[in-house]
mmCIF file of C-alpha atoms in Angstrom:
data_model
loop_
_atom_site.group_PDB
_atom_site.id
_atom_site.type_symbol
_atom_site.label_atom_id
_atom_site.label_comp_id
_atom_site.label_asym_id
_atom_site.label_seq_id
_atom_site.Cartn_x
_atom_site.Cartn_y
_atom_site.Cartn_z
ATOM 1 C CA MET A 1 268.440 81.420 5.436
ATOM 2 C CA LYS A 2 265.641 82.252 7.879
ATOM 3 C CA LEU A 3 262.238 83.888 7.331
ATOM 4 C CA HIS A 4 260.534 85.965 10.029
ATOM 5 C CA VAL A 5 256.932 87.012 9.829
ATOM 6 C CA ILE A 6 256.599 90.651 10.604
ATOM 7 C CA ASP A 7 252.899 91.406 11.491
ATOM 8 C CA THR A 8 252.128 95.121 11.409
ATOM 9 C CA GLY A 9 248.390 95.065 12.511
ATOM 10 C CA PHE A 10 245.208 94.952 10.846
ATOM 11 C CA PHE A 11 242.885 97.327 8.948
ATOM 12 C CA LYS A 12 239.477 97.158 7.482
ATOM 13 C CA LEU A 13 238.133 97.491 3.901
ATOM 14 C CA ASP A 14 234.668 97.046 2.333
ATOM 15 C CA GLY A 15 233.930 93.470 1.495
ATOM 16 C CA GLY A 16 232.221 94.405 -1.818
ATOM 17 C CA ALA A 17 235.327 96.375 -3.061
ATOM 18 C CA MET A 18 237.591 93.454 -2.000
ATOM 19 C CA PHE A 19 235.708 90.872 -4.002
ATOM 20 C CA GLY A 20 234.428 92.815 -7.059
ATOM 21 C CA VAL A 21 231.484 91.375 -8.785
ATOM 22 C CA VAL A 22 231.362 88.281 -6.482
ATOM 23 C CA PRO A 23 227.979 88.411 -4.409
ATOM 24 C CA LYS A 24 228.244 88.909 -0.702
ATOM 25 C CA THR A 25 226.239 85.658 0.031
ATOM 26 C CA LEU A 26 229.235 83.915 -1.420
ATOM 27 C CA TRP A 27 232.410 85.908 -0.172
ATOM 28 C CA GLN A 28 231.108 86.167 3.428
ATOM 29 C CA ARG A 29 231.425 82.386 3.883
ATOM 30 C CA THR A 30 235.319 82.966 4.153
ATOM 31 C CA ASN A 31 235.469 86.575 4.870
ATOM 32 C CA PRO A 32 232.463 87.726 7.223
ATOM 33 C CA ALA A 33 231.731 91.470 7.211
ATOM 34 C CA ASP A 34 230.667 93.761 10.097
ATOM 35 C CA GLU A 35 227.638 95.771 10.250
ATOM 36 C CA ASN A 36 229.332 98.230 8.058
ATOM 37 C CA ASN A 37 230.197 95.647 5.505
ATOM 38 C CA LEU A 38 233.836 95.853 6.293
ATOM 39 C CA CYS A 39 236.147 92.917 6.481
ATOM 40 C CA ASN A 40 239.231 92.779 8.509
ATOM 41 C CA TRP A 41 242.465 92.378 6.829
ATOM 42 C CA ALA A 42 246.219 91.626 7.850
ATOM 43 C CA MET A 43 249.329 93.707 6.936
ATOM 44 C CA ARG A 44 251.565 90.793 7.307
ATOM 45 C CA CYS A 45 255.198 91.349 5.995
ATOM 46 C CA LEU A 46 258.042 89.259 5.645
ATOM 47 C CA LEU A 47 261.778 89.488 6.703
ATOM 48 C CA ILE A 48 264.415 87.422 4.815
ATOM 49 C CA GLU A 49 267.642 86.868 6.964
ATOM 50 C CA ASP A 50 270.398 85.674 4.819
ATOM 51 C CA GLY A 51 274.018 86.208 5.684
ATOM 52 C CA ASN A 52 274.771 89.893 5.900
ATOM 53 C CA ARG A 53 271.348 90.866 4.240
ATOM 54 C CA LEU A 54 268.150 91.558 5.993
ATOM 55 C CA ILE A 55 265.392 91.986 3.374
ATOM 56 C CA LEU A 56 261.941 93.211 4.403
ATOM 57 C CA ILE A 57 259.340 92.544 2.062
ATOM 58 C CA ASP A 58 256.749 95.501 2.316
ATOM 59 C CA ASN A 59 256.244 97.424 5.576
ATOM 60 C CA GLY A 60 252.378 98.212 6.266
ATOM 61 C CA ILE A 61 250.660 101.297 6.550
ATOM 62 C CA GLY A 62 252.941 103.193 8.816
ATOM 63 C CA ASP A 63 251.608 105.949 11.396
ATOM 64 C CA LYS A 64 252.177 109.139 9.748
ATOM 65 C CA GLN A 65 248.909 109.712 8.128
ATOM 66 C CA ASP A 66 246.470 112.045 9.995
ATOM 67 C CA ALA A 67 243.452 110.874 12.144
ATOM 68 C CA LYS A 68 240.997 111.602 9.346
ATOM 69 C CA PHE A 69 242.898 109.296 6.909
ATOM 70 C CA MET A 70 243.407 106.608 9.570
ATOM 71 C CA SER A 71 239.586 106.634 10.545
ATOM 72 C CA HIS A 72 238.494 105.455 7.172
ATOM 73 C CA TYR A 73 240.515 102.069 7.732
ATOM 74 C CA TYR A 74 239.801 101.242 11.371
ATOM 75 C CA LEU A 75 243.181 100.067 12.378
ATOM 76 C CA ASN A 76 243.049 97.381 14.981
ATOM 77 C CA GLY A 77 245.402 94.784 16.662
ATOM 78 C CA ASP A 78 248.417 94.752 18.966
ATOM 79 C CA ALA A 79 251.058 94.073 16.464
ATOM 80 C CA SER A 80 253.370 96.806 14.910
ATOM 81 C CA LEU A 81 256.133 96.908 12.412
ATOM 82 C CA HIS A 82 258.663 97.877 15.085
ATOM 83 C CA GLY A 83 257.517 95.410 17.598
ATOM 84 C CA SER A 84 257.538 92.576 15.303
ATOM 85 C CA LEU A 85 261.113 93.522 14.201
ATOM 86 C CA LYS A 86 262.218 93.629 17.836
ATOM 87 C CA LYS A 87 260.467 90.286 18.555
ATOM 88 C CA ALA A 88 262.453 88.766 15.692
ATOM 89 C CA GLY A 89 265.804 90.262 17.202
ATOM 90 C CA PHE A 90 266.257 93.275 15.090
ATOM 91 C CA THR A 91 265.712 97.052 14.602
ATOM 92 C CA ALA A 92 265.005 99.284 11.828
ATOM 93 C CA ALA A 93 268.680 100.130 11.503
ATOM 94 C CA ASP A 94 269.504 96.598 10.852
ATOM 95 C CA ILE A 95 267.620 96.239 7.644
ATOM 96 C CA THR A 96 269.719 96.151 4.483
ATOM 97 C CA ASP A 97 266.963 96.152 1.863
ATOM 98 C CA VAL A 98 263.346 97.080 1.666
ATOM 99 C CA PHE A 99 261.603 95.179 -1.186
ATOM 100 C CA LEU A 100 258.432 96.870 -2.197
ATOM 101 C CA THR A 101 255.906 94.728 -3.990
ATOM 102 C CA HIS A 102 254.163 97.914 -5.033
ATOM 103 C CA LEU A 103 253.664 101.399 -3.827
ATOM 104 C CA HIS A 104 249.924 101.450 -2.498
ATOM 105 C CA PHE A 105 249.815 103.228 0.888
ATOM 106 C CA ASP A 106 249.267 99.670 2.944
ATOM 107 C CA HIS A 107 252.379 98.063 1.488
ATOM 108 C CA CYS A 108 254.841 100.946 1.638
ATOM 109 C CA GLY A 109 253.572 103.604 4.177
ATOM 110 C CA GLY A 110 255.725 102.063 7.136
ATOM 111 C CA GLY A 111 258.963 103.046 5.128
ATOM 112 C CA VAL A 112 258.790 106.659 5.764
ATOM 113 C CA LYS A 113 258.209 108.792 8.837
ATOM 114 C CA TYR A 114 257.939 112.345 10.009
ATOM 115 C CA LYS A 115 261.117 113.622 11.856
ATOM 116 C CA ASN A 116 260.341 114.694 15.443
ATOM 117 C CA GLY A 117 259.307 118.291 15.592
ATOM 118 C CA ASP A 118 259.951 119.975 12.319
ATOM 119 C CA GLY A 119 257.550 118.048 10.095
ATOM 120 C CA ALA A 120 260.151 116.828 7.531
ATOM 121 C CA LEU A 121 260.112 113.350 6.221
ATOM 122 C CA GLU A 122 262.885 110.717 6.701
ATOM 123 C CA LEU A 123 263.301 107.031 6.115
ATOM 124 C CA VAL A 124 262.294 104.567 8.626
ATOM 125 C CA PHE A 125 265.141 102.296 7.520
ATOM 126 C CA PRO A 126 268.131 104.534 7.293
ATOM 127 C CA ASN A 127 270.595 101.955 6.236
ATOM 128 C CA ALA A 128 268.499 100.265 3.669
ATOM 129 C CA THR A 129 268.192 100.332 -0.136
ATOM 130 C CA TYR A 130 264.444 100.661 -1.205
ATOM 131 C CA TRP A 131 263.771 98.586 -4.245
ATOM 132 C CA SER A 132 261.006 99.178 -6.722
ATOM 133 C CA ASN A 133 260.858 98.877 -10.533
ATOM 134 C CA ALA A 134 260.960 101.779 -13.013
ATOM 135 C CA ASP A 135 257.619 100.856 -14.579
ATOM 136 C CA HIS A 136 255.766 100.832 -11.473
ATOM 137 C CA TRP A 137 257.623 103.871 -10.042
ATOM 138 C CA LYS A 138 256.449 105.915 -13.212
ATOM 139 C CA TRP A 139 252.976 104.444 -12.667
ATOM 140 C CA ALA A 140 252.817 105.569 -8.956
ATOM 141 C CA THR A 141 254.431 108.961 -9.376
ATOM 142 C CA GLU A 142 252.080 109.793 -12.462
ATOM 143 C CA PRO A 143 248.965 108.071 -11.030
ATOM 144 C CA ASN A 144 245.710 107.562 -12.818
ATOM 145 C CA ALA A 145 242.694 108.899 -11.185
ATOM 146 C CA ARG A 146 241.513 105.394 -10.137
ATOM 147 C CA GLU A 147 244.644 104.809 -8.091
ATOM 148 C CA LYS A 148 245.623 108.196 -7.184
ATOM 149 C CA ALA A 149 244.333 107.948 -3.538
ATOM 150 C CA SER A 150 246.454 105.039 -2.891
ATOM 151 C CA PHE A 151 249.732 106.281 -4.204
ATOM 152 C CA LEU A 152 250.695 108.974 -1.521
ATOM 153 C CA LYS A 153 253.685 111.210 -2.241
ATOM 154 C CA GLU A 154 254.711 111.286 1.280
ATOM 155 C CA ASN A 155 255.190 107.571 1.113
ATOM 156 C CA ILE A 156 257.065 107.391 -2.119
ATOM 157 C CA LEU A 157 259.060 110.370 -2.965
ATOM 158 C CA PRO A 158 261.249 110.421 0.060
ATOM 159 C CA MET A 159 262.793 107.169 -1.137
ATOM 160 C CA GLN A 160 264.110 108.772 -4.190
ATOM 161 C CA GLU A 161 264.978 112.191 -2.563
ATOM 162 C CA SER A 162 267.113 110.327 0.149
ATOM 163 C CA GLY A 163 269.135 108.628 -2.690
ATOM 164 C CA HIS A 164 268.136 105.134 -1.166
ATOM 165 C CA LEU A 165 265.807 104.082 -4.178
ATOM 166 C CA GLN A 166 267.037 101.611 -6.829
ATOM 167 C CA PHE A 167 265.115 99.895 -9.513
ATOM 168 C CA ILE A 168 265.014 96.049 -10.430
ATOM 169 C CA ASN A 169 265.341 95.662 -14.182
ATOM 170 C CA PRO A 170 263.389 92.444 -15.230
ATOM 171 C CA ASN A 171 265.589 92.117 -18.212
ATOM 172 C CA GLN A 172 268.900 92.193 -16.287
ATOM 173 C CA PRO A 173 270.262 89.774 -13.411
ATOM 174 C CA SER A 174 268.431 90.245 -10.191
ATOM 175 C CA PRO A 175 270.014 91.883 -7.123
ATOM 176 C CA PHE A 176 268.398 89.171 -5.018
ATOM 177 C CA SER A 177 269.728 85.814 -4.896
ATOM 178 C CA GLN A 178 267.192 84.856 -2.317
ATOM 179 C CA PHE A 179 264.232 84.668 -4.481
ATOM 180 C CA ASP A 180 262.600 85.063 -8.135
ATOM 181 C CA ILE A 181 259.983 87.563 -9.049
ATOM 182 C CA PHE A 182 256.677 87.162 -10.694
ATOM 183 C CA TYR A 183 255.582 90.313 -12.310
ATOM 184 C CA ALA A 184 251.820 91.031 -12.286
ATOM 185 C CA ASP A 185 249.881 93.748 -14.068
ATOM 186 C CA GLY A 186 246.374 93.033 -13.144
ATOM 187 C CA HIS A 187 246.197 94.746 -9.678
ATOM 188 C CA THR A 188 248.554 97.583 -10.728
ATOM 189 C CA ASP A 189 251.336 98.033 -13.081
ATOM 190 C CA LYS A 190 254.390 95.776 -12.519
ATOM 191 C CA MET A 191 253.638 94.404 -9.162
ATOM 192 C CA MET A 192 256.343 92.091 -7.929
ATOM 193 C CA VAL A 193 255.544 88.777 -6.207
ATOM 194 C CA PRO A 194 258.757 87.172 -4.563
ATOM 195 C CA ILE A 195 259.047 83.441 -4.983
ATOM 196 C CA ILE A 196 261.568 82.366 -2.260
ATOM 197 C CA PRO A 197 263.166 78.838 -2.131
ATOM 198 C CA TYR A 198 263.135 77.666 1.532
ATOM 199 C CA LYS A 199 263.565 74.358 3.126
ATOM 200 C CA GLY A 200 262.889 72.433 -0.213
ATOM 201 C CA LYS A 201 259.830 74.446 -0.855
ATOM 202 C CA LYS A 202 258.939 77.629 -2.653
ATOM 203 C CA ILE A 203 257.181 80.429 -0.582
ATOM 204 C CA ALA A 204 255.303 82.812 -2.674
ATOM 205 C CA PHE A 205 254.615 86.261 -1.033
ATOM 206 C CA MET A 206 251.217 86.879 -2.557
ATOM 207 C CA ALA A 207 250.814 90.743 -1.965
ATOM 208 C CA ASP A 208 247.720 91.720 -3.865
ATOM 209 C CA LEU A 209 247.827 88.942 -6.517
ATOM 210 C CA LEU A 210 245.773 86.880 -4.011
ATOM 211 C CA PRO A 211 244.986 88.762 -0.851
ATOM 212 C CA SER A 212 243.414 85.752 1.007
ATOM 213 C CA VAL A 213 242.185 82.222 0.949
ATOM 214 C CA GLY A 214 238.863 83.427 0.046
ATOM 215 C CA HIS A 215 240.240 84.882 -3.400
ATOM 216 C CA LEU A 216 241.291 81.489 -4.583
ATOM 217 C CA PRO A 217 238.442 80.900 -7.137
ATOM 218 C CA LEU A 218 239.474 82.798 -10.374
ATOM 219 C CA PRO A 219 236.307 85.186 -10.596
ATOM 220 C CA TYR A 220 237.109 86.348 -6.952
ATOM 221 C CA VAL A 221 239.023 89.405 -8.225
ATOM 222 C CA MET A 222 239.289 92.793 -6.222
ATOM 223 C CA GLY A 223 237.326 95.608 -7.464
ATOM 224 C CA TYR A 224 240.584 97.643 -6.716
ATOM 225 C CA ASP A 225 242.227 95.912 -9.637
ATOM 226 C CA THR A 226 242.917 98.078 -12.520
ATOM 227 C CA ARG A 227 242.856 95.422 -15.243
ATOM 228 C CA PRO A 228 240.506 92.528 -13.798
ATOM 229 C CA LEU A 229 240.829 90.533 -16.920
ATOM 230 C CA ILE A 230 244.446 90.455 -16.764
ATOM 231 C CA THR A 231 244.279 89.538 -13.150
ATOM 232 C CA LEU A 232 242.173 86.444 -14.072
ATOM 233 C CA GLU A 233 245.042 85.290 -16.533
ATOM 234 C CA GLU A 234 247.795 85.894 -14.108
ATOM 235 C CA LYS A 235 245.867 84.143 -11.240
ATOM 236 C CA SER A 236 245.176 81.150 -13.554
ATOM 237 C CA GLN A 237 248.920 80.940 -14.546
ATOM 238 C CA PHE A 238 250.201 81.242 -11.170
ATOM 239 C CA LEU A 239 247.906 79.108 -9.364
ATOM 240 C CA ASN A 240 248.142 76.268 -11.855
ATOM 241 C CA LYS A 241 251.875 76.447 -11.357
ATOM 242 C CA ALA A 242 251.439 76.655 -7.592
ATOM 243 C CA ALA A 243 249.386 73.433 -7.502
ATOM 244 C CA ALA A 244 251.754 71.624 -9.902
ATOM 245 C CA GLU A 245 254.961 72.646 -7.909
ATOM 246 C CA ASP A 246 253.469 72.511 -4.526
ATOM 247 C CA TYR A 247 254.097 76.152 -3.708
ATOM 248 C CA ILE A 248 253.227 77.494 -0.191
ATOM 249 C CA LEU A 249 251.343 80.802 -0.625
ATOM 250 C CA PHE A 250 252.204 83.316 2.100
ATOM 251 C CA PHE A 251 249.218 85.835 2.601
ATOM 252 C CA GLU A 252 249.895 89.479 3.296
ATOM 253 C CA HIS A 253 246.200 90.324 3.828
ATOM 254 C CA ASP A 254 244.413 87.263 5.092
ATOM 255 C CA ALA A 255 243.359 88.034 8.685
ATOM 256 C CA VAL A 256 243.274 84.373 9.654
ATOM 257 C CA ASN A 257 245.299 82.386 7.423
ATOM 258 C CA GLU A 258 249.208 82.916 7.167
ATOM 259 C CA CYS A 259 249.901 80.311 4.578
ATOM 260 C CA CYS A 260 248.354 77.817 2.385
ATOM 261 C CA THR A 261 248.852 75.131 -0.230
ATOM 262 C CA VAL A 262 246.541 74.452 -3.161
ATOM 263 C CA GLN A 263 245.407 71.550 -5.187
ATOM 264 C CA GLN A 264 243.730 70.985 -8.484
ATOM 265 C CA THR A 265 240.141 69.836 -8.417
ATOM 266 C CA GLU A 266 237.236 69.469 -10.785
ATOM 267 C CA LYS A 267 236.356 72.963 -10.077
ATOM 268 C CA GLY A 268 239.862 74.250 -10.570
ATOM 269 C CA VAL A 269 242.621 75.086 -8.314
ATOM 270 C CA ARG A 270 241.414 75.087 -4.581
ATOM 271 C CA LEU A 271 242.736 75.151 -1.031
ATOM 272 C CA ALA A 272 244.595 72.034 0.201
ATOM 273 C CA GLN A 273 245.819 72.968 3.676
ATOM 274 C CA THR A 274 246.274 76.188 5.752
ATOM 275 C CA PHE A 275 249.084 76.568 8.347
ATOM 276 C CA SER A 276 251.479 78.882 9.791
ATOM 277 C CA LEU A 277 254.998 79.690 8.332
ATOM 278 C CA SER A 278 256.596 78.466 11.566
ATOM 279 C CA GLU A 279 255.198 74.870 10.764
ATOM 280 C CA VAL A 280 257.199 74.768 7.476
#
């Protein structure tokens, strides 16, 4: 099995929203903000190459939203979904599976595009099965007012309408032998965190359970999380296990750090080392 980092670019979000109740004087030490209080965030995906399967975990924001929408997020950087796939030696048509940790626009927007000319929507990965779970799908397609702006029907519904959508059932054998799944309900309902055995280690694709190294302390919880107290419990459970079993944490959103390990300290679980996936 091989792992390929698929960078899809950067975007900006308000630092206060990303760190919730934590004061700026603390979070800006790890995530400095610009003059508009915006911090830069990666949209870093992961491709698993295993035999005849090519499994893409998340796919970034995409490019089909209008200029007004995109202007709110200050997209930047040279990397792109298709450019990164090409760099790894693949095209969108090669992907067999698109595993979506959750359906917020910055995680699944790259999976659907407009057809040339007629304005109809089609899948970016025409030969792939798109994977979610039934609970999260219901949550996303019948959204609460708090999350409605993050669940865009043009990102989501074409997966089902095309016949390419399948659901993972937590109570049945997984369709993926390549990784286990940790289900988290603090950020959104039934977000899926893949934990991938790789070269004798376990690599956890952190999605929005832990956006960056700066979010390691337990109270550093995003203002976007729908159930922040649940996030606290999930982070504590996950990070204690990660420290005990020497997990490698792979960050989807950390603009600087691709991976890290963690360790127990007198202050709780804290950073041990940062490095790139290629160093594993």
